Short mmCIF file of N, CA, C and O in Angstrom, two decimals:
data_model
loop_
_atom_site.label_atom_id
_atom_site.label_comp_id
_atom_site.label_asym_id
_atom_site.label_seq_id
_atom_site.Cartn_x
_atom_site.Cartn_y
_atom_site.Cartn_z
N MET A 1 -53.67 170.82 116.49
CA MET A 1 -54.92 170.94 117.48
C MET A 1 -54.61 171.95 118.31
O MET A 1 -53.44 172.15 119.09
N SER A 2 -55.36 173.26 118.56
CA SER A 2 -55.10 173.99 119.57
C SER A 2 -55.43 173.50 120.62
O SER A 2 -56.62 173.21 121.08
N ARG A 3 -54.87 174.40 121.65
CA ARG A 3 -55.24 174.24 123.23
C ARG A 3 -56.22 175.30 123.62
O ARG A 3 -55.65 176.46 123.22
N PRO A 4 -57.39 174.79 124.51
CA PRO A 4 -57.99 176.26 124.85
C PRO A 4 -57.24 176.97 125.96
O PRO A 4 -56.33 176.26 126.69
N LEU A 5 -57.23 178.35 126.00
CA LEU A 5 -56.82 179.11 126.87
C LEU A 5 -56.91 178.69 128.39
O LEU A 5 -58.22 178.01 128.66
N ALA A 6 -56.17 178.44 129.18
CA ALA A 6 -56.28 178.27 130.57
C ALA A 6 -57.38 179.09 131.19
O ALA A 6 -58.13 178.17 132.17
N SER A 7 -57.20 180.39 131.18
CA SER A 7 -58.19 181.07 131.66
C SER A 7 -59.90 180.79 131.13
O SER A 7 -61.05 181.41 131.66
N ALA A 8 -59.75 180.09 129.98
CA ALA A 8 -61.15 179.71 129.61
C ALA A 8 -61.86 178.56 130.44
O ALA A 8 -62.85 177.97 130.25
N ASP A 9 -61.00 177.72 131.22
CA ASP A 9 -61.54 176.74 132.04
C ASP A 9 -62.06 177.17 133.11
O ASP A 9 -61.49 178.15 134.06
N ILE A 10 -63.40 177.12 133.52
CA ILE A 10 -64.14 177.11 134.69
C ILE A 10 -63.20 177.15 136.13
O ILE A 10 -63.55 177.83 136.86
N PHE A 11 -62.69 175.80 135.95
CA PHE A 11 -61.96 175.90 137.40
C PHE A 11 -60.98 176.96 137.47
O PHE A 11 -60.86 177.27 138.66
N VAL A 12 -60.32 177.01 136.86
CA VAL A 12 -59.25 178.43 136.61
C VAL A 12 -59.89 179.38 137.31
O VAL A 12 -59.49 180.47 138.13
N ALA A 13 -60.99 179.58 136.29
CA ALA A 13 -61.76 181.07 136.58
C ALA A 13 -62.23 181.43 137.92
O ALA A 13 -62.06 182.45 138.53
N ILE A 14 -62.86 180.22 138.63
CA ILE A 14 -63.24 180.60 139.91
C ILE A 14 -62.12 180.25 141.28
O ILE A 14 -62.63 180.17 142.24
N ALA A 15 -60.94 179.72 140.72
CA ALA A 15 -60.14 179.21 141.79
C ALA A 15 -59.66 180.86 142.50
O ALA A 15 -59.18 180.77 143.47
N ASP A 16 -59.82 181.97 141.72
CA ASP A 16 -59.24 183.13 142.47
C ASP A 16 -60.34 183.77 143.37
O ASP A 16 -61.76 184.02 142.76
N PRO A 17 -60.32 184.30 144.53
CA PRO A 17 -61.21 184.81 145.73
C PRO A 17 -61.69 186.12 145.04
O PRO A 17 -62.85 186.09 145.25
N THR A 18 -61.18 186.79 144.16
CA THR A 18 -61.53 188.46 143.69
C THR A 18 -62.61 187.70 142.94
O THR A 18 -63.70 188.62 142.58
N ARG A 19 -62.45 186.58 141.94
CA ARG A 19 -63.50 186.27 140.53
C ARG A 19 -64.67 185.74 141.28
O ARG A 19 -65.78 186.17 140.80
N ARG A 20 -64.54 184.97 142.48
CA ARG A 20 -65.65 184.67 143.08
C ARG A 20 -66.55 185.39 143.65
O ARG A 20 -67.50 185.66 143.46
N ALA A 21 -65.78 186.70 144.27
CA ALA A 21 -66.52 187.79 145.03
C ALA A 21 -67.15 188.50 143.79
O ALA A 21 -68.14 188.81 144.10
N LEU A 22 -66.56 188.74 142.68
CA LEU A 22 -67.35 189.40 141.38
C LEU A 22 -68.45 188.60 141.09
O LEU A 22 -69.46 188.94 140.80
N LEU A 23 -68.58 187.42 141.08
CA LEU A 23 -69.65 186.59 140.66
C LEU A 23 -70.79 186.85 141.96
O LEU A 23 -71.86 186.82 141.42
N ASP A 24 -70.42 186.78 143.26
CA ASP A 24 -71.27 186.63 144.19
C ASP A 24 -71.69 188.06 143.56
O ASP A 24 -73.38 188.26 143.94
N LYS A 25 -71.22 189.33 143.19
CA LYS A 25 -71.77 190.58 143.09
C LYS A 25 -72.73 191.00 141.93
O LYS A 25 -73.76 191.17 142.14
N LEU A 26 -72.32 189.74 140.88
CA LEU A 26 -73.38 189.60 139.67
C LEU A 26 -74.54 189.04 139.93
O LEU A 26 -75.39 188.88 139.21
N ARG A 27 -74.54 188.22 141.06
CA ARG A 27 -75.73 187.56 141.45
C ARG A 27 -77.09 188.81 141.67
O ARG A 27 -78.21 188.26 141.33
N LEU A 28 -76.67 189.80 142.01
CA LEU A 28 -77.39 191.19 142.10
C LEU A 28 -77.94 191.62 141.01
O LEU A 28 -78.89 192.50 141.10
N GLY A 29 -77.52 191.02 139.89
CA GLY A 29 -77.87 191.63 138.78
C GLY A 29 -76.87 192.53 137.98
O GLY A 29 -75.70 192.49 138.25
N GLU A 30 -76.94 192.95 136.82
CA GLU A 30 -76.19 193.44 135.76
C GLU A 30 -75.36 194.78 136.49
O GLU A 30 -76.38 195.62 137.18
N GLN A 31 -74.35 195.05 136.31
CA GLN A 31 -73.51 196.15 136.73
C GLN A 31 -72.52 196.65 135.98
O GLN A 31 -71.67 195.67 135.40
N PRO A 32 -71.92 197.84 135.88
CA PRO A 32 -70.88 198.30 135.31
C PRO A 32 -69.84 198.22 136.14
O PRO A 32 -69.60 197.88 137.31
N VAL A 33 -68.74 198.01 135.44
CA VAL A 33 -67.24 197.55 136.02
C VAL A 33 -67.14 198.53 137.32
O VAL A 33 -66.40 198.11 138.30
N LYS A 34 -67.44 199.94 137.23
CA LYS A 34 -66.85 201.06 138.24
C LYS A 34 -67.71 200.12 139.72
O LYS A 34 -66.94 200.48 140.70
N GLU A 35 -69.00 200.03 139.51
CA GLU A 35 -69.77 199.65 140.55
C GLU A 35 -69.12 198.23 141.11
O GLU A 35 -69.11 198.06 142.32
N LEU A 36 -68.72 197.52 140.05
CA LEU A 36 -68.26 195.71 140.55
C LEU A 36 -66.63 196.13 141.07
O LEU A 36 -66.50 195.56 142.07
N ALA A 37 -66.26 197.38 141.08
CA ALA A 37 -64.61 197.45 141.62
C ALA A 37 -64.75 198.08 142.79
O ALA A 37 -63.85 198.18 143.85
N GLU A 38 -65.90 198.90 143.25
CA GLU A 38 -65.92 199.51 144.38
C GLU A 38 -65.42 198.78 145.76
O GLU A 38 -64.41 199.35 146.37
N PRO A 39 -65.68 197.51 146.07
CA PRO A 39 -65.42 196.95 147.46
C PRO A 39 -63.94 196.41 147.39
O PRO A 39 -63.45 196.12 148.37
N PHE A 40 -63.39 196.51 146.23
CA PHE A 40 -61.88 195.67 146.06
C PHE A 40 -60.65 196.99 146.13
O PHE A 40 -61.07 198.02 145.59
N ALA A 41 -59.65 196.63 146.67
CA ALA A 41 -58.42 197.73 146.71
C ALA A 41 -57.73 197.47 145.65
O ALA A 41 -56.65 196.79 145.85
N MET A 42 -58.41 197.56 144.41
CA MET A 42 -57.23 197.32 143.35
C MET A 42 -57.95 198.06 142.34
O MET A 42 -59.02 198.71 142.34
N SER A 43 -57.01 198.26 141.04
CA SER A 43 -57.16 199.44 140.02
C SER A 43 -58.54 198.90 138.88
O SER A 43 -58.73 197.63 139.00
N LEU A 44 -59.08 199.55 138.20
CA LEU A 44 -60.34 199.12 137.38
C LEU A 44 -59.56 198.36 136.41
O LEU A 44 -60.37 197.36 136.28
N PRO A 45 -58.31 198.61 135.85
CA PRO A 45 -57.64 197.70 135.01
C PRO A 45 -57.43 196.07 135.58
O PRO A 45 -57.75 195.37 134.63
N ALA A 46 -56.99 196.15 136.75
CA ALA A 46 -56.86 194.83 137.34
C ALA A 46 -58.47 194.12 137.31
O ALA A 46 -58.26 192.91 137.39
N ILE A 47 -59.34 194.96 137.90
CA ILE A 47 -60.95 194.38 137.78
C ILE A 47 -61.43 193.86 136.35
O ILE A 47 -61.88 192.96 136.10
N SER A 48 -60.83 194.66 135.61
CA SER A 48 -61.14 194.42 133.89
C SER A 48 -60.69 192.91 133.69
O SER A 48 -60.89 192.37 133.06
N GLN A 49 -59.48 192.72 134.08
CA GLN A 49 -58.65 191.66 133.88
C GLN A 49 -59.43 190.51 134.66
O GLN A 49 -59.30 189.15 133.69
N HIS A 50 -59.86 190.58 135.70
CA HIS A 50 -60.52 189.72 136.37
C HIS A 50 -61.83 189.29 135.42
O HIS A 50 -62.09 187.78 135.45
N LEU A 51 -62.30 190.23 134.95
CA LEU A 51 -63.71 190.23 134.42
C LEU A 51 -63.65 189.58 133.18
O LEU A 51 -64.28 188.73 132.58
N GLN A 52 -62.40 189.80 132.47
CA GLN A 52 -61.89 189.31 131.33
C GLN A 52 -62.01 187.69 131.24
O GLN A 52 -62.58 186.94 130.03
N ILE A 53 -61.24 187.27 132.17
CA ILE A 53 -60.98 185.87 132.49
C ILE A 53 -62.48 185.15 132.63
O ILE A 53 -62.76 184.00 132.12
N LEU A 54 -63.07 185.79 133.62
CA LEU A 54 -64.63 185.21 133.79
C LEU A 54 -65.48 185.36 132.55
O LEU A 54 -66.43 184.14 132.28
N CYS A 55 -65.08 186.08 131.43
CA CYS A 55 -66.09 186.10 130.23
C CYS A 55 -65.41 184.99 129.45
O CYS A 55 -66.10 184.54 128.83
N GLU A 56 -64.02 184.99 129.47
CA GLU A 56 -63.38 183.82 128.61
C GLU A 56 -64.11 182.52 129.01
O GLU A 56 -64.26 181.59 128.25
N ALA A 57 -64.29 182.53 130.13
CA ALA A 57 -64.97 181.34 130.88
C ALA A 57 -66.43 181.08 130.83
O ALA A 57 -67.02 179.80 131.47
N ASP A 58 -66.74 182.04 130.12
CA ASP A 58 -68.19 181.99 130.04
C ASP A 58 -68.97 181.94 131.18
O ASP A 58 -70.59 181.98 131.04
N LEU A 59 -68.70 182.61 132.41
CA LEU A 59 -69.17 182.87 133.26
C LEU A 59 -69.85 184.13 133.66
O LEU A 59 -71.02 184.38 134.56
N VAL A 60 -69.50 185.27 132.82
CA VAL A 60 -69.89 186.39 132.72
C VAL A 60 -70.17 187.06 131.24
O VAL A 60 -69.47 186.53 130.44
N GLN A 61 -71.17 187.98 131.16
CA GLN A 61 -71.46 188.14 129.83
C GLN A 61 -71.34 189.94 129.90
O GLN A 61 -71.66 190.45 130.83
N MET A 62 -70.64 190.44 128.76
CA MET A 62 -70.59 191.90 128.75
C MET A 62 -71.28 192.35 127.66
O MET A 62 -71.34 191.77 126.61
N ARG A 63 -72.03 193.50 128.01
CA ARG A 63 -72.80 194.37 126.83
C ARG A 63 -72.27 195.79 127.01
O ARG A 63 -72.18 196.15 128.08
N LYS A 64 -72.27 196.51 125.90
CA LYS A 64 -71.79 198.06 125.77
C LYS A 64 -73.26 198.72 125.63
O LYS A 64 -73.99 198.46 125.21
N SER A 65 -73.40 199.55 126.84
CA SER A 65 -74.45 200.59 126.51
C SER A 65 -73.81 202.14 126.80
O SER A 65 -73.62 202.46 127.67
N GLY A 66 -73.57 202.45 125.43
CA GLY A 66 -73.06 203.93 125.21
C GLY A 66 -71.66 203.53 125.83
O GLY A 66 -71.20 202.71 125.17
N ARG A 67 -70.85 204.58 126.51
CA ARG A 67 -69.59 204.44 126.68
C ARG A 67 -69.54 203.32 127.69
O ARG A 67 -68.28 202.95 128.27
N GLN A 68 -70.54 202.98 128.80
CA GLN A 68 -70.24 201.76 129.72
C GLN A 68 -70.17 200.42 129.34
O GLN A 68 -70.91 199.84 128.25
N ARG A 69 -69.58 199.47 129.95
CA ARG A 69 -69.75 198.14 129.72
C ARG A 69 -70.26 197.31 130.83
O ARG A 69 -70.09 197.66 132.05
N LEU A 70 -71.41 196.93 130.88
CA LEU A 70 -72.33 196.08 131.89
C LEU A 70 -71.93 194.64 131.76
O LEU A 70 -71.89 193.93 130.58
N TYR A 71 -71.78 194.19 132.98
CA TYR A 71 -71.46 192.90 133.05
C TYR A 71 -72.59 191.98 133.87
O TYR A 71 -73.22 192.51 134.82
N SER A 72 -73.00 190.91 133.29
CA SER A 72 -74.01 190.16 133.91
C SER A 72 -73.53 188.60 134.32
O SER A 72 -72.66 188.29 133.36
N LEU A 73 -74.18 187.82 135.19
CA LEU A 73 -73.72 186.45 135.60
C LEU A 73 -74.28 185.56 134.64
O LEU A 73 -75.50 185.65 134.14
N ASN A 74 -73.65 184.56 133.98
CA ASN A 74 -74.10 183.18 133.27
C ASN A 74 -74.07 182.37 134.56
O ASN A 74 -72.92 181.61 133.93
N PRO A 75 -74.70 181.77 135.12
CA PRO A 75 -74.72 180.93 135.85
C PRO A 75 -74.74 179.49 135.37
O PRO A 75 -74.07 178.34 135.90
N GLU A 76 -74.97 179.30 133.81
CA GLU A 76 -74.80 178.04 133.30
C GLU A 76 -73.68 176.97 133.32
O GLU A 76 -73.81 175.91 133.95
N PRO A 77 -72.45 177.70 133.11
CA PRO A 77 -71.65 176.83 133.27
C PRO A 77 -70.88 176.49 134.41
O PRO A 77 -70.32 175.25 134.83
N LEU A 78 -71.21 177.17 135.91
CA LEU A 78 -71.18 176.48 136.85
C LEU A 78 -72.01 175.02 137.10
O LEU A 78 -71.59 174.39 138.04
N LYS A 79 -72.77 174.66 136.38
CA LYS A 79 -73.38 173.37 136.41
C LYS A 79 -72.19 172.14 136.24
O LYS A 79 -72.34 171.24 137.00
N GLN A 80 -71.19 172.79 135.66
CA GLN A 80 -70.18 171.66 134.95
C GLN A 80 -69.39 171.32 136.65
O GLN A 80 -69.14 170.23 136.95
N ILE A 81 -69.24 172.50 137.38
CA ILE A 81 -68.58 172.34 138.83
C ILE A 81 -69.68 171.21 139.82
O ILE A 81 -69.30 170.38 140.61
N SER A 82 -71.02 171.79 139.60
CA SER A 82 -71.97 171.22 140.19
C SER A 82 -71.93 169.62 140.03
O SER A 82 -71.94 168.50 141.17
N ASP A 83 -72.03 169.40 138.88
CA ASP A 83 -71.99 167.90 138.41
C ASP A 83 -70.59 167.00 138.97
O ASP A 83 -70.65 165.91 139.46
N TRP A 84 -69.47 167.52 138.83
CA TRP A 84 -68.09 167.29 139.34
C TRP A 84 -68.23 166.84 140.83
O TRP A 84 -67.73 166.28 141.05
N ILE A 85 -68.57 168.09 141.34
CA ILE A 85 -68.69 167.83 143.06
C ILE A 85 -69.71 166.67 143.49
O ILE A 85 -69.06 165.70 144.34
N ARG A 86 -70.74 166.67 142.76
CA ARG A 86 -71.68 165.62 142.87
C ARG A 86 -71.18 163.96 143.00
O ARG A 86 -71.65 163.24 143.63
N ASP A 87 -69.99 163.81 142.07
CA ASP A 87 -69.86 162.61 141.76
C ASP A 87 -68.73 162.22 143.13
O ASP A 87 -68.79 161.22 143.73
N TYR A 88 -68.30 163.24 143.75
CA TYR A 88 -67.52 163.07 145.01
C TYR A 88 -68.67 163.22 146.27
O TYR A 88 -67.98 162.36 147.06
N GLU A 89 -69.32 163.77 146.40
CA GLU A 89 -70.47 163.37 147.16
C GLU A 89 -71.01 162.15 147.18
O GLU A 89 -71.12 161.67 148.44
N GLN A 90 -71.35 161.60 146.30
CA GLN A 90 -71.82 160.03 146.35
C GLN A 90 -70.43 159.12 146.72
O GLN A 90 -70.81 158.37 147.68
N PHE A 91 -69.29 159.35 146.33
CA PHE A 91 -68.06 158.86 146.73
C PHE A 91 -67.65 158.72 148.50
O PHE A 91 -68.08 157.90 149.18
N TRP A 92 -68.11 159.92 149.10
CA TRP A 92 -68.14 160.39 150.38
C TRP A 92 -69.03 159.74 151.19
O TRP A 92 -68.96 159.06 152.30
N GLN A 93 -70.24 159.83 150.62
CA GLN A 93 -71.40 159.44 151.17
C GLN A 93 -71.13 157.68 151.23
O GLN A 93 -71.69 157.13 152.45
N ASP A 94 -70.87 157.10 150.40
CA ASP A 94 -70.52 155.65 150.37
C ASP A 94 -69.47 155.36 151.40
O ASP A 94 -69.68 154.47 152.08
N LYS A 95 -68.17 156.16 151.28
CA LYS A 95 -67.11 155.74 152.30
C LYS A 95 -67.84 155.97 153.74
O LYS A 95 -67.11 155.10 154.56
N LEU A 96 -68.20 156.91 153.88
CA LEU A 96 -69.12 157.47 155.39
C LEU A 96 -69.85 156.31 155.72
O LEU A 96 -69.98 155.79 156.87
N GLY A 97 -70.80 155.55 154.96
CA GLY A 97 -71.71 154.77 155.11
C GLY A 97 -71.17 153.35 155.51
O GLY A 97 -71.58 152.66 156.64
N ALA A 98 -69.89 153.20 154.63
CA ALA A 98 -69.20 151.90 154.96
C ALA A 98 -68.58 152.11 156.50
O ALA A 98 -68.56 151.00 157.05
N LEU A 99 -68.04 152.96 156.68
CA LEU A 99 -67.46 153.43 157.89
C LEU A 99 -68.43 153.12 159.07
O LEU A 99 -68.26 152.69 160.13
N GLY A 100 -69.75 153.90 158.88
CA GLY A 100 -70.86 153.84 159.82
C GLY A 100 -71.14 151.94 159.95
O GLY A 100 -70.92 151.65 161.42
N ASN A 101 -71.08 151.53 159.17
CA ASN A 101 -71.48 149.99 159.08
C ASN A 101 -70.39 149.02 159.84
O ASN A 101 -70.54 148.51 160.61
N TYR A 102 -69.17 149.42 159.57
CA TYR A 102 -68.07 148.94 160.39
C TYR A 102 -68.11 149.01 161.71
O TYR A 102 -67.83 148.28 162.43
N LEU A 103 -68.38 150.32 161.95
CA LEU A 103 -68.24 150.61 163.40
C LEU A 103 -69.32 149.88 164.26
O LEU A 103 -69.18 149.77 165.42
N GLU A 104 -70.73 150.00 163.67
CA GLU A 104 -71.64 149.30 164.17
C GLU A 104 -71.32 147.61 164.40
O GLU A 104 -71.64 147.03 165.45
N GLU A 105 -70.63 147.15 163.55
CA GLU A 105 -70.40 145.71 163.36
C GLU A 105 -69.25 145.39 164.54
O GLU A 105 -68.93 144.58 165.09
N ASN A 106 -68.45 146.14 164.61
CA ASN A 106 -67.01 146.09 165.45
C ASN A 106 -67.23 147.52 166.47
O ASN A 106 -66.17 148.29 166.43
N PRO A 107 -67.96 147.31 167.48
CA PRO A 107 -68.06 148.43 168.60
C PRO A 107 -66.85 148.42 169.48
O PRO A 107 -65.93 147.49 169.46
N CYS A 108 -66.43 149.63 169.88
CA CYS A 108 -65.20 149.81 170.67
C CYS A 108 -65.69 149.25 172.13
O CYS A 108 -66.42 149.59 172.53
N SER A 109 -64.58 148.86 172.77
CA SER A 109 -64.78 148.63 173.88
C SER A 109 -64.02 149.37 175.29
O SER A 109 -62.97 149.68 174.75
N ASP A 110 -64.64 149.88 175.97
CA ASP A 110 -64.06 150.71 177.16
C ASP A 110 -63.48 150.10 178.15
O ASP A 110 -64.06 149.84 179.16
N THR A 111 -62.36 149.49 177.92
CA THR A 111 -61.74 148.71 179.27
C THR A 111 -60.59 149.28 179.76
O THR A 111 -60.13 150.04 179.42
#
């Protein structure tokens, strides 16, 4: 049985702040790699490596137009993260609710 690439893991893909910034830029629409690389102090090959990881995680799609490679956001896989976080939101709401109930039932006295 083959193991999936670590870079195909959506959590690994979004762990890097540069990749999160690239996803934010792609929310504005499809862009070529040169445009995506402008705000970063790194080489085009380094940006391309980040984009490759995002493509492997299916967060970004690439298409060729002539000699250019154009990248666009595919937000659908982010639902996996949203679903995962939602479970923890419910956990913390339950815990905070229980704490609130405890504090109401056991008020602190200022003596």
